[in-house]
XYZ file of C-alpha atoms in Angstrom:
692
model
C -31.444 -14.598 13.662
C -28.444 -12.639 14.884
C -26.954 -12.556 11.392
C -30.257 -11.265 9.940
C -30.591 -8.750 12.756
C -27.037 -7.499 12.130
C -27.837 -6.983 8.384
C -31.066 -5.151 9.134
C -30.012 -2.982 12.106
C -26.363 -2.254 11.431
C -25.470 -2.835 7.774
C -28.603 -1.343 6.235
C -28.805 1.423 8.825
C -25.825 3.026 7.088
C -27.000 2.121 3.576
C -27.027 5.240 1.494
C -29.340 3.912 -1.273
C -32.129 2.238 0.701
C -34.817 3.132 -1.856
C -32.977 1.168 -4.539
C -32.760 -2.015 -2.523
C -31.357 -3.727 0.596
C -27.810 -4.921 1.220
C -28.214 -8.676 1.444
C -24.685 -9.934 1.951
C -21.008 -9.108 1.562
C -19.672 -12.345 0.143
C -19.687 -13.493 -3.453
C -21.484 -16.793 -3.998
C -22.296 -19.875 -6.136
C -25.385 -21.458 -7.620
C -27.062 -24.088 -5.452
C -26.127 -26.986 -7.749
C -22.364 -26.176 -7.648
C -20.585 -29.225 -6.235
C -17.851 -29.126 -3.601
C -15.084 -31.781 -3.377
C -15.244 -33.432 0.044
C -12.326 -35.312 1.582
C -14.475 -38.412 2.102
C -14.670 -38.794 -1.662
C -18.176 -37.500 -2.144
C -19.278 -34.509 -4.233
C -22.143 -32.553 -2.696
C -23.761 -29.390 -3.965
C -24.533 -26.469 -1.677
C -28.152 -27.426 -1.073
C -27.096 -30.946 -0.034
C -24.461 -29.505 2.284
C -27.099 -27.352 3.942
C -29.398 -30.439 4.406
C -26.589 -32.504 5.984
C -25.532 -29.610 8.199
C -29.138 -29.303 9.544
C -28.978 -32.982 10.453
C -25.779 -32.381 12.458
C -23.372 -33.828 9.873
C -19.907 -32.163 9.835
C -18.252 -32.140 6.408
C -14.689 -31.320 5.359
C -13.287 -29.922 2.170
C -9.886 -29.500 0.524
C -8.248 -26.116 1.175
C -4.937 -24.486 0.149
C -2.823 -23.623 3.176
C -0.468 -20.682 3.532
C 2.543 -22.796 2.641
C 0.866 -23.742 -0.708
C 0.086 -27.334 0.206
C -3.359 -28.869 0.137
C -4.884 -29.528 3.575
C -8.263 -30.275 5.139
C -10.760 -27.496 6.038
C -13.882 -27.618 8.090
C -17.107 -26.499 6.324
C -18.969 -24.035 8.536
C -22.387 -22.485 8.092
C -23.410 -23.533 4.560
C -26.322 -21.226 3.603
C -28.151 -19.290 0.996
C -26.651 -15.810 0.891
C -28.659 -13.943 -1.746
C -31.870 -14.233 -3.692
C -32.221 -13.372 -7.361
C -28.581 -12.537 -7.918
C -27.014 -11.925 -11.299
C -24.416 -14.552 -12.230
C -21.860 -15.470 -14.905
C -20.602 -18.832 -16.139
C -16.883 -19.768 -16.169
C -16.021 -22.579 -18.550
C -12.760 -24.474 -18.054
C -10.591 -26.397 -20.546
C -11.942 -29.726 -19.170
C -15.472 -28.520 -20.084
C -16.394 -27.994 -16.421
C -18.845 -25.127 -15.959
C -18.997 -22.970 -12.800
C -21.902 -20.547 -12.218
C -21.134 -17.873 -9.688
C -21.541 -14.150 -8.917
C -19.077 -11.994 -10.861
C -17.171 -10.933 -7.736
C -16.292 -14.397 -6.588
C -12.521 -14.906 -6.373
C -10.730 -17.802 -8.021
C -7.246 -18.861 -6.986
C -4.680 -18.696 -9.793
C -1.832 -21.184 -10.287
C 0.588 -18.692 -8.638
C -1.501 -18.453 -5.492
C -3.012 -15.033 -6.183
C -6.733 -14.400 -6.534
C -8.779 -12.898 -9.356
C -12.488 -12.100 -9.408
C -14.524 -14.199 -11.899
C -15.415 -11.075 -13.852
C -11.726 -10.299 -14.323
C -10.673 -13.738 -15.576
C -9.452 -13.925 -19.149
C -8.997 -16.803 -21.605
C -6.031 -19.069 -20.687
C -5.827 -17.860 -17.048
C -4.352 -20.834 -15.248
C -6.296 -21.746 -12.076
C -5.015 -23.580 -9.035
C -5.741 -27.238 -9.702
C -6.866 -29.997 -7.308
C -5.403 -33.299 -8.505
C -7.883 -35.311 -6.595
C -6.943 -38.637 -8.048
C -3.626 -38.340 -6.222
C -5.228 -37.680 -2.874
C -6.190 -40.434 -0.440
C -9.893 -40.615 0.462
C -10.166 -40.044 4.202
C -12.998 -41.408 6.304
C -12.155 -40.197 9.767
C -13.471 -39.421 13.182
C -10.652 -37.216 14.534
C -9.752 -34.569 11.952
C -6.799 -33.389 14.026
C -4.870 -36.563 13.268
C -5.384 -36.313 9.527
C -2.179 -34.722 8.251
C -1.104 -36.802 5.246
C -2.845 -34.784 2.604
C -0.619 -34.266 -0.439
C -0.419 -32.174 -3.554
C 1.720 -32.958 -6.632
C 2.986 -30.589 -9.375
C 1.870 -31.948 -12.751
C 2.355 -30.621 -16.233
C -1.333 -29.763 -16.730
C -3.472 -26.893 -15.393
C -7.068 -25.981 -15.335
C -7.367 -23.015 -17.715
C -10.193 -20.696 -18.448
C -11.751 -21.284 -21.887
C -14.523 -18.705 -21.780
C -16.745 -16.525 -19.594
C -20.395 -16.017 -20.399
C -22.907 -13.554 -18.971
C -26.216 -15.165 -17.972
C -29.533 -13.327 -18.168
C -31.211 -15.344 -15.495
C -31.208 -14.436 -11.798
C -30.832 -17.206 -9.282
C -30.411 -17.816 -5.517
C -26.743 -18.203 -4.605
C -24.978 -20.014 -1.747
C -21.749 -20.096 0.185
C -20.051 -21.450 3.307
C -17.051 -20.615 5.475
C -13.682 -22.356 5.879
C -12.120 -20.987 9.064
C -8.454 -19.944 8.797
C -7.804 -20.474 5.116
C -11.034 -19.071 3.576
C -10.783 -21.110 0.375
C -12.053 -24.481 -0.769
C -12.008 -26.772 -3.807
C -14.928 -27.313 -6.169
C -15.553 -30.729 -7.738
C -14.471 -29.054 -10.974
C -10.959 -29.033 -9.555
C -10.264 -25.392 -8.807
C -10.003 -23.360 -5.571
C -12.079 -20.265 -4.697
C -12.085 -17.638 -1.919
C -14.189 -15.005 -0.189
C -13.688 -11.411 1.303
C -15.941 -9.075 3.338
C -15.151 -5.408 3.278
C -17.459 -4.439 0.323
C -21.143 -4.332 1.360
C -23.571 -2.761 -1.071
C -26.404 -3.593 -3.523
C -26.401 -6.869 -5.393
C -24.780 -6.717 -8.815
C -22.507 -3.798 -8.062
C -18.760 -3.382 -8.090
C -16.220 -1.200 -6.193
C -12.618 -0.262 -6.940
C -10.276 -0.189 -3.942
C -7.356 2.062 -3.002
C -5.381 2.489 0.229
C -3.272 5.309 1.648
C -0.030 4.809 3.653
C -0.704 6.803 6.823
C 3.004 7.000 7.801
C 3.661 9.238 4.816
C 1.767 12.014 6.759
C 3.832 11.798 9.941
C 5.732 15.069 10.224
C 9.115 15.454 11.759
C 7.507 17.330 14.661
C 5.411 14.254 15.461
C 2.144 15.668 14.190
C -0.172 14.309 11.463
C -0.215 16.351 8.245
C -3.960 16.867 7.863
C -3.635 19.257 4.896
C -1.491 16.869 2.900
C -3.773 13.966 3.860
C -6.909 15.797 2.664
C -5.250 16.697 -0.624
C -4.387 13.030 -1.224
C -7.933 11.959 -0.346
C -9.326 14.521 -2.862
C -7.039 13.211 -5.583
C -7.786 9.600 -4.823
C -11.596 10.123 -4.918
C -11.317 12.048 -8.212
C -9.109 9.354 -9.786
C -11.241 6.469 -8.531
C -14.394 8.092 -9.851
C -12.863 8.440 -13.236
C -12.020 4.697 -13.140
C -15.788 3.935 -12.880
C -16.250 5.169 -16.457
C -12.937 3.746 -17.627
C -13.581 0.175 -16.471
C -15.240 -2.771 -18.126
C -17.737 -5.042 -16.354
C -18.694 -8.721 -16.809
C -22.453 -8.285 -16.931
C -24.790 -5.558 -18.122
C -26.451 -5.395 -14.682
C -23.157 -4.832 -12.844
C -22.119 -2.193 -15.361
C -25.455 -0.448 -15.031
C -25.369 -0.401 -11.195
C -21.720 0.652 -11.085
C -22.574 3.665 -13.288
C -25.873 4.387 -11.523
C -24.393 4.382 -8.026
C -20.582 4.844 -8.571
C -19.501 3.258 -5.207
C -15.831 3.662 -4.211
C -13.612 1.987 -1.649
C -10.860 4.261 -0.331
C -9.029 3.015 2.821
C -5.698 3.154 4.485
C -2.781 1.004 5.701
C -0.073 1.296 8.390
C -2.279 2.489 11.188
C -0.502 0.188 13.696
C 2.892 1.681 12.807
C 1.485 5.202 13.042
C 0.127 4.641 16.511
C 3.407 3.160 17.635
C 5.326 6.134 16.207
C 2.974 8.425 18.195
C 3.953 6.484 21.312
C 0.360 5.198 21.771
C -0.665 1.607 22.541
C -2.916 0.016 19.900
C -5.166 -1.319 22.694
C -5.746 1.918 24.556
C -8.348 4.640 24.775
C -5.786 7.124 23.405
C -4.910 4.939 20.439
C -8.516 4.263 19.612
C -9.443 7.999 19.809
C -6.664 8.969 17.403
C -7.601 6.136 15.052
C -11.267 7.177 15.062
C -10.330 10.795 14.289
C -8.108 9.834 11.325
C -10.736 7.445 9.934
C -13.441 10.095 10.341
C -11.250 12.682 8.598
C -10.617 10.326 5.670
C -14.302 9.446 5.105
C -15.563 12.992 5.695
C -13.066 14.404 3.268
C -13.866 11.661 0.762
C -17.570 12.560 0.770
C -16.664 16.281 0.647
C -14.605 15.619 -2.478
C -17.466 13.562 -3.926
C -19.877 16.488 -3.344
C -17.430 18.857 -5.080
C -17.282 16.636 -8.096
C -21.089 16.514 -8.074
C -21.142 20.337 -8.189
C -19.355 20.175 -11.550
C -20.660 17.044 -13.246
C -23.735 16.090 -11.205
C -24.433 13.384 -8.595
C -24.715 9.699 -9.222
C -27.696 8.983 -11.481
C -29.793 7.228 -8.780
C -29.108 9.949 -6.187
C -32.403 11.729 -6.543
C -34.564 8.814 -5.385
C -32.106 8.134 -2.503
C -31.387 11.767 -1.533
C -33.030 11.597 1.904
C -31.427 8.354 2.973
C -28.029 9.472 1.669
C -28.151 12.749 3.597
C -29.398 10.943 6.704
C -26.427 8.586 6.574
C -24.015 11.478 6.086
C -25.552 13.224 9.070
C -25.170 10.131 11.250
C -21.538 9.817 10.181
C -20.965 13.480 11.074
C -22.711 13.273 14.437
C -20.598 10.263 15.390
C -17.576 12.571 15.425
C -18.994 13.983 18.653
C -18.495 10.522 20.176
C -14.704 10.772 19.867
C -13.370 11.476 23.377
C -10.983 14.415 22.808
C -9.854 14.262 26.446
C -8.407 10.760 25.737
C -6.191 12.047 22.958
C -2.665 13.522 23.312
C -3.011 17.279 23.488
C -0.978 17.873 20.320
C -3.257 15.599 18.261
C -6.675 16.916 19.398
C -6.873 19.090 16.338
C -7.644 15.952 14.322
C -11.194 15.899 15.693
C -11.877 19.487 14.642
C -10.502 18.685 11.138
C -12.776 15.662 10.976
C -15.849 17.636 12.056
C -15.114 20.368 9.544
C -14.784 17.863 6.684
C -18.057 16.141 7.602
C -19.890 19.391 8.048
C -18.681 20.631 4.699
C -19.674 17.315 3.097
C -23.194 17.532 4.571
C -23.713 21.109 3.445
C -22.278 20.608 -0.051
C -24.257 17.347 -0.356
C -27.541 19.125 0.431
C -26.786 21.614 -2.262
C -25.216 19.477 -5.025
C -25.668 15.861 -4.042
C -22.838 13.286 -4.156
C -21.061 11.803 -7.055
C -20.597 8.449 -5.261
C -22.997 6.410 -3.141
C -20.153 4.998 -1.057
C -16.665 6.339 -0.507
C -14.668 4.166 1.911
C -13.954 0.652 3.143
C -10.978 -0.771 4.987
C -9.441 -3.597 3.051
C -6.782 -6.050 4.421
C -4.045 -4.707 2.091
C -2.151 -7.930 2.658
C -0.484 -7.696 -0.784
C -0.082 -4.024 -1.475
C 0.952 -2.905 2.045
C 4.495 -4.247 1.728
C 4.798 -2.724 -1.768
C 3.953 0.587 -0.066
C 6.751 0.123 2.537
C 4.220 -0.387 5.319
C 5.212 -2.023 8.633
C 1.558 -2.983 9.293
C -1.411 -3.796 7.031
C -4.781 -2.098 6.915
C -6.122 -1.285 10.319
C -4.035 -4.047 11.897
C -1.397 -3.761 14.666
C 1.932 -5.385 13.913
C 1.911 -9.141 14.077
C 5.164 -9.136 15.991
C 8.063 -6.668 16.319
C 10.273 -9.390 14.886
C 8.808 -11.653 12.218
C 10.232 -14.599 10.303
C 8.829 -14.892 6.805
C 9.003 -18.242 5.051
C 10.632 -17.747 1.652
C 9.309 -19.650 -1.339
C 12.838 -20.520 -2.451
C 13.798 -21.909 0.988
C 15.004 -20.320 4.171
C 13.482 -17.500 6.200
C 13.713 -13.721 6.211
C 13.977 -11.921 9.556
C 12.012 -8.632 9.496
C 12.168 -6.060 12.317
C 9.536 -3.291 12.760
C 11.050 -0.030 11.528
C 8.778 2.186 13.609
C 10.216 1.204 16.999
C 13.018 3.740 16.821
C 10.638 6.531 15.988
C 8.461 5.662 18.980
C 11.403 5.476 21.374
C 12.615 8.834 20.149
C 9.180 10.377 20.749
C 9.094 8.891 24.204
C 12.344 10.722 25.151
C 14.974 7.965 24.869
C 18.409 9.187 23.714
C 20.367 7.777 20.782
C 22.385 5.325 22.892
C 19.278 4.041 24.686
C 17.499 3.566 21.373
C 20.474 1.716 19.923
C 20.663 -0.604 22.966
C 16.938 -1.365 22.847
C 16.978 -2.057 19.107
C 19.988 -4.368 19.517
C 18.134 -6.199 22.273
C 15.077 -6.665 20.009
C 17.271 -7.964 17.234
C 18.947 -10.453 19.533
C 15.945 -11.618 21.580
C 13.052 -11.171 19.100
C 11.087 -9.107 21.651
C 11.211 -5.855 23.562
C 10.244 -7.329 26.947
C 13.298 -7.019 29.242
C 15.103 -4.474 26.988
C 17.740 -2.429 28.902
C 16.502 0.991 29.977
C 12.924 0.503 28.710
C 10.330 1.808 31.126
C 7.657 -0.687 32.206
C 4.855 1.860 31.427
C 6.007 1.923 27.777
C 5.684 -1.811 27.130
C 2.067 -1.612 26.041
C 3.074 0.700 23.134
C 4.962 -2.188 21.525
C 2.323 -4.915 22.119
C 1.512 -6.899 18.917
C -1.118 -9.322 17.690
C 0.979 -12.422 18.536
C 2.927 -13.101 21.750
C 6.703 -13.327 21.097
C 8.079 -16.820 21.333
C 9.949 -15.996 24.537
C 7.634 -13.278 25.790
C 4.303 -12.977 27.603
C 2.567 -9.906 26.109
C 0.088 -9.570 23.226
C -3.040 -7.632 22.330
C -6.211 -9.177 23.812
C -8.914 -10.068 21.265
C -11.141 -7.362 22.712
C -8.457 -4.811 21.738
C -8.903 -5.786 18.088
C -12.705 -5.586 18.285
C -12.722 -2.290 20.070
C -10.446 -0.738 17.487
C -12.816 -1.817 14.710
C -15.791 -0.584 16.731
C -14.501 3.023 17.065
C -13.627 3.247 13.338
C -16.729 1.531 11.830
C -19.027 4.579 12.277
C -16.776 6.529 9.802
C -16.611 3.798 7.085
C -19.180 3.593 4.257
C -18.800 -0.198 3.815
C -17.179 -2.620 6.233
C -13.726 -3.477 7.696
C -11.732 -6.553 6.751
C -9.602 -7.305 9.797
C -8.308 -10.402 11.590
C -9.230 -10.794 15.283
C -6.131 -12.659 16.528
C -6.576 -15.115 19.373
C -3.917 -17.146 21.162
C -3.469 -20.831 20.585
C -4.936 -21.471 24.081
C -8.294 -19.869 23.128
C -11.276 -22.116 23.899
C -14.498 -22.609 21.918
C -16.336 -20.467 24.525
C -13.805 -17.619 24.184
C -14.194 -17.614 20.398
C -17.955 -17.629 20.803
C -17.635 -14.718 23.221
C -15.491 -12.837 20.664
C -18.148 -13.088 17.986
C -20.877 -11.898 20.390
C -18.636 -9.066 21.654
C -18.109 -7.952 18.046
C -21.855 -8.181 17.230
C -22.774 -6.165 20.362
C -20.426 -3.349 19.225
C -22.067 -3.035 15.831
C -19.408 -4.510 13.570
C -20.505 -5.418 10.067
C -17.890 -8.137 9.504
C -15.411 -10.115 11.661
C -12.853 -12.831 11.006
C -11.194 -14.744 13.883
C -7.821 -16.488 13.601
C -6.529 -18.792 16.372
C -2.748 -18.901 16.335
C -1.154 -22.064 14.962
C -4.583 -23.364 13.914
C -2.994 -24.262 10.594
C -0.039 -26.459 9.827
C 1.942 -23.455 8.703
C 1.610 -19.733 8.391
C 3.633 -17.217 6.292
C 4.761 -15.131 9.278
C 6.059 -16.594 12.476
C 7.356 -15.086 15.748
C 10.318 -17.437 15.931
C 12.831 -19.115 13.666
C 12.022 -22.644 12.507
C 14.718 -25.104 13.557
C 17.207 -25.752 10.767
C 16.170 -22.753 8.651
C 18.741 -20.202 7.504
C 17.728 -16.716 8.445
C 18.502 -13.621 6.356
C 18.552 -10.642 8.608
C 17.314 -7.171 7.795
C 19.189 -4.245 9.290
C 17.782 -2.779 12.501
C 17.638 0.969 12.130
C 15.641 3.872 13.515
C 13.981 5.200 10.328
C 14.241 8.936 9.933
C 11.162 10.669 8.551
C 11.585 13.727 6.343
C 14.601 15.996 5.800
C 17.255 16.244 8.514
C 18.584 19.818 8.691
C 22.252 20.528 9.330
C 23.336 22.477 12.473
C 23.448 26.269 12.051
C 27.157 26.075 12.760
C 28.863 22.973 11.390
C 32.210 21.604 10.514
C 33.206 21.144 6.863
C 35.990 19.741 4.672
C 37.280 21.718 1.707
C 39.201 20.058 -1.138
C 41.118 22.100 -3.736
C 41.568 20.902 -7.343
C 42.565 22.256 -10.773
C 40.905 21.156 -13.952
C 43.177 22.446 -16.834
C 43.193 26.210 -16.035
C 40.134 26.168 -13.815
C 40.642 26.245 -10.061
C 37.907 24.652 -7.999
C 37.025 24.008 -4.363
C 34.779 21.165 -3.099
C 33.257 21.844 0.328
C 31.452 19.093 2.257
C 29.310 20.212 5.244
C 29.165 17.740 8.081
C 26.615 16.801 10.767
C 27.863 16.678 14.337
C 28.505 12.933 14.039
C 30.727 13.433 10.975
C 28.192 12.414 8.330
C 28.175 14.524 5.124
C 25.013 16.611 4.732
C 25.748 19.107 1.946
C 28.091 19.617 -1.021
C 29.149 22.867 -2.670
C 31.496 23.250 -5.610
C 33.048 26.602 -6.416
C 34.990 27.104 -9.668
C 36.539 30.049 -11.505
C 35.894 30.934 -15.127
C 33.303 28.266 -15.607
C 30.604 30.410 -17.343
C 26.921 30.676 -16.574
C 25.921 27.352 -18.159
C 28.433 25.252 -16.319
C 27.860 27.190 -13.098
C 24.142 26.428 -13.285
C 24.895 22.761 -13.947
C 27.262 22.484 -10.974
C 24.951 24.420 -8.630
C 21.994 22.278 -9.548
C 24.029 19.067 -9.134
C 25.309 20.233 -5.749
C 21.780 21.142 -4.558
C 20.466 17.771 -5.683
C 23.228 15.903 -3.906
C 22.739 17.895 -0.720
C 19.010 17.283 -0.604
C 19.605 13.575 -1.217
C 22.026 13.419 1.699
C 19.699 15.283 4.008
C 16.889 12.839 3.239
C 19.127 9.916 4.189
C 20.524 8.758 0.853
C 23.561 6.551 1.188
C 26.898 8.180 0.372
C 28.078 4.908 -1.007
C 25.109 4.669 -3.407
C 25.552 8.279 -4.599
C 29.236 7.675 -5.003
C 28.627 4.596 -7.108
C 26.055 6.270 -9.326
C 28.178 9.276 -10.370
C 31.745 8.085 -10.594
C 33.228 7.344 -13.966
C 30.623 9.393 -15.883
C 32.274 11.189 -18.807
C 31.123 14.170 -20.809
C 32.361 17.597 -22.010
C 33.666 19.971 -20.727
C 36.508 17.772 -19.456
C 40.298 18.046 -18.992
C 43.340 16.990 -17.015
C 43.745 17.778 -13.390
C 47.059 19.098 -12.118
C 47.175 18.360 -8.402
C 48.677 15.106 -7.183
C 45.463 13.859 -5.581
C 43.631 13.728 -8.884
C 45.461 12.105 -11.870
C 43.822 11.603 -15.218
C 41.237 13.246 -17.241
C 38.007 14.194 -15.463
C 34.906 16.245 -16.230
C 33.322 18.583 -13.732
C 30.871 16.021 -12.342
C 33.773 13.663 -11.472
C 35.761 16.021 -9.248
C 33.281 16.097 -6.379
C 32.995 12.292 -6.432
C 36.706 11.886 -5.720
C 35.732 11.603 -2.030
C 35.264 8.550 0.177
C 32.278 6.469 -0.924
C 31.711 5.305 2.683
C 31.973 8.373 4.923
C 32.214 11.306 2.453
C 35.642 12.414 3.586
C 38.491 13.486 1.290
C 40.083 10.636 -0.620
C 43.527 10.418 -2.264
C 44.385 8.194 -5.209
C 46.620 5.174 -4.482
C 48.137 3.996 -7.766
C 45.742 3.654 -10.679
C 43.052 1.429 -9.147
C 42.224 2.652 -5.610
C 41.555 5.657 -3.415
C 42.241 5.998 0.303
C 40.138 8.058 2.693
C 41.950 10.073 5.345
C 38.881 10.219 7.544
C 37.823 6.599 7.941
C 41.148 5.131 6.830
C 39.647 2.807 4.252
C 41.004 1.899 0.850
C 38.473 1.377 -1.939
C 38.755 0.183 -5.544
C 38.315 3.016 -8.051
C 39.132 2.988 -11.728
C 40.741 0.062 -13.625
C 37.652 -0.426 -15.733
C 35.033 -0.245 -12.948
């Protein structure tokens, strides 16, 4: 009853296309006669699983764990999820046929997932070699650990995909923790929950790295953020027409409603950089404002597109419900408690209100190009490609994480936003350095020298450190989702992390707490509930750890002091005198390079000036002197000639003269013999020449 009530009162309340049909479910599903491989050796279809569940029978399936091995998963809540759904048929090379909704995800041999509609012939699916697995009949599932998987020379491959004209009822169940299970056909499948819309529709996703909009003054660049949202919405809308779809119905609905799924990543790192605890009224207010700004601007962009090319085709029949939802979204901006926000970030609420007001007014006049605009996806894969410290709407798992490497060993990763947060909180460079060194040594910030007790909450993470005591309470996760959900078209995919000590009653309370706050979707993970997990808060005994450097990441361009020291180096290239000047920061680091020459002509002067400007900007944005040194030395092109001073022997072109400086500190370097240079600033000798 609670699930149905949630769908009717929460999910469909914010449904922009009510006239065209209800939102029935978020998950992709299978036909009722699809069989699941059970660990007791039986093969039951979904209808049989539901019947046994109603009689109190607990069944268990095979599931792929995070370390890639096959384990045992509990089957929860087998049920019918949709009526009269469009489906497709996937045929494997062993002639097995799987009927499912087009958006159901299949696990590939490499561990990644692909929706059924996107599968192509010869795609290799993750196999279940069931004949090699023991058949377990057990009472205590906790003691069953000897489940094995074996690499064989054969795979289950896709032979063909067929669209089916019939509509059928479809089914699914949940596997807590791993969210995948094996079918009798010998392949593994998976579910997700952020996209909630009409049956037989599709949505393309995109996510924005929020840290890219953190200015050097500590403010959030709303103008830049809005421009990026505008471009994303335009690009994503174009993809609707440029995409192919597995069934005629999905293609038709995708063009008729044009739903999009723009979201963001790195929210946890952004809040930390602001000096705000994730689990705080201040952090939640800022998060709500940014989420509201994104969605409001997305719908504003959608209305602008509609003013040029028209609204989505089914807009007219859904005009009233769409405008009503936009109005509700806009009015929720008034619920953001501005007084809880830092004074210098309160402008975010005004920006969000303006975007929503503009979206509503433009929508009334022109309609909207897209029926949905935003969701919040997990971004578990793309976040790290985007240089994010945190994924999606999540806080950091831990300030120090140990990632299990597929080739063996572990990688130690330290959150790069800690230094920014400490700087914003007023700690000086020495204090920041000492605290970062403490984190690197102890894998936590608790007890760091000089850290104020009142600042500890800013660095709280989802998991408690191995030697620490602090972590974010599960209610902190739910409350963050609750304040952002009113400004999201679809739903939020987010993990509610709970400690290993969490009881059944506490997990039940978490679900009820989430439902009471109007969340559309929720997923709970109890720490160490699986035999292994990809990220850990401590090093596994016997593993070799590869460390990442602990640094305070600088955002943006670092200007040089108005009055600064410099080093000038004189050289002669044939009959041309030249001077290389290196401007220095107060700590001796090079920050700019200028080259002055006589009789070089306008073309060469322009080349050298442009090169110097490029090098200077690179240095001021934090590029490594060593990397720049390595890239430019030993390049040869005309005009070139012999140098006459004793520091520079041999034939050089103009681009080589400035590089005859130290590749480590940027100081002046003298040649030692034919194969090395020596820096007079840092007193190092480096190999240079001799065929490098």
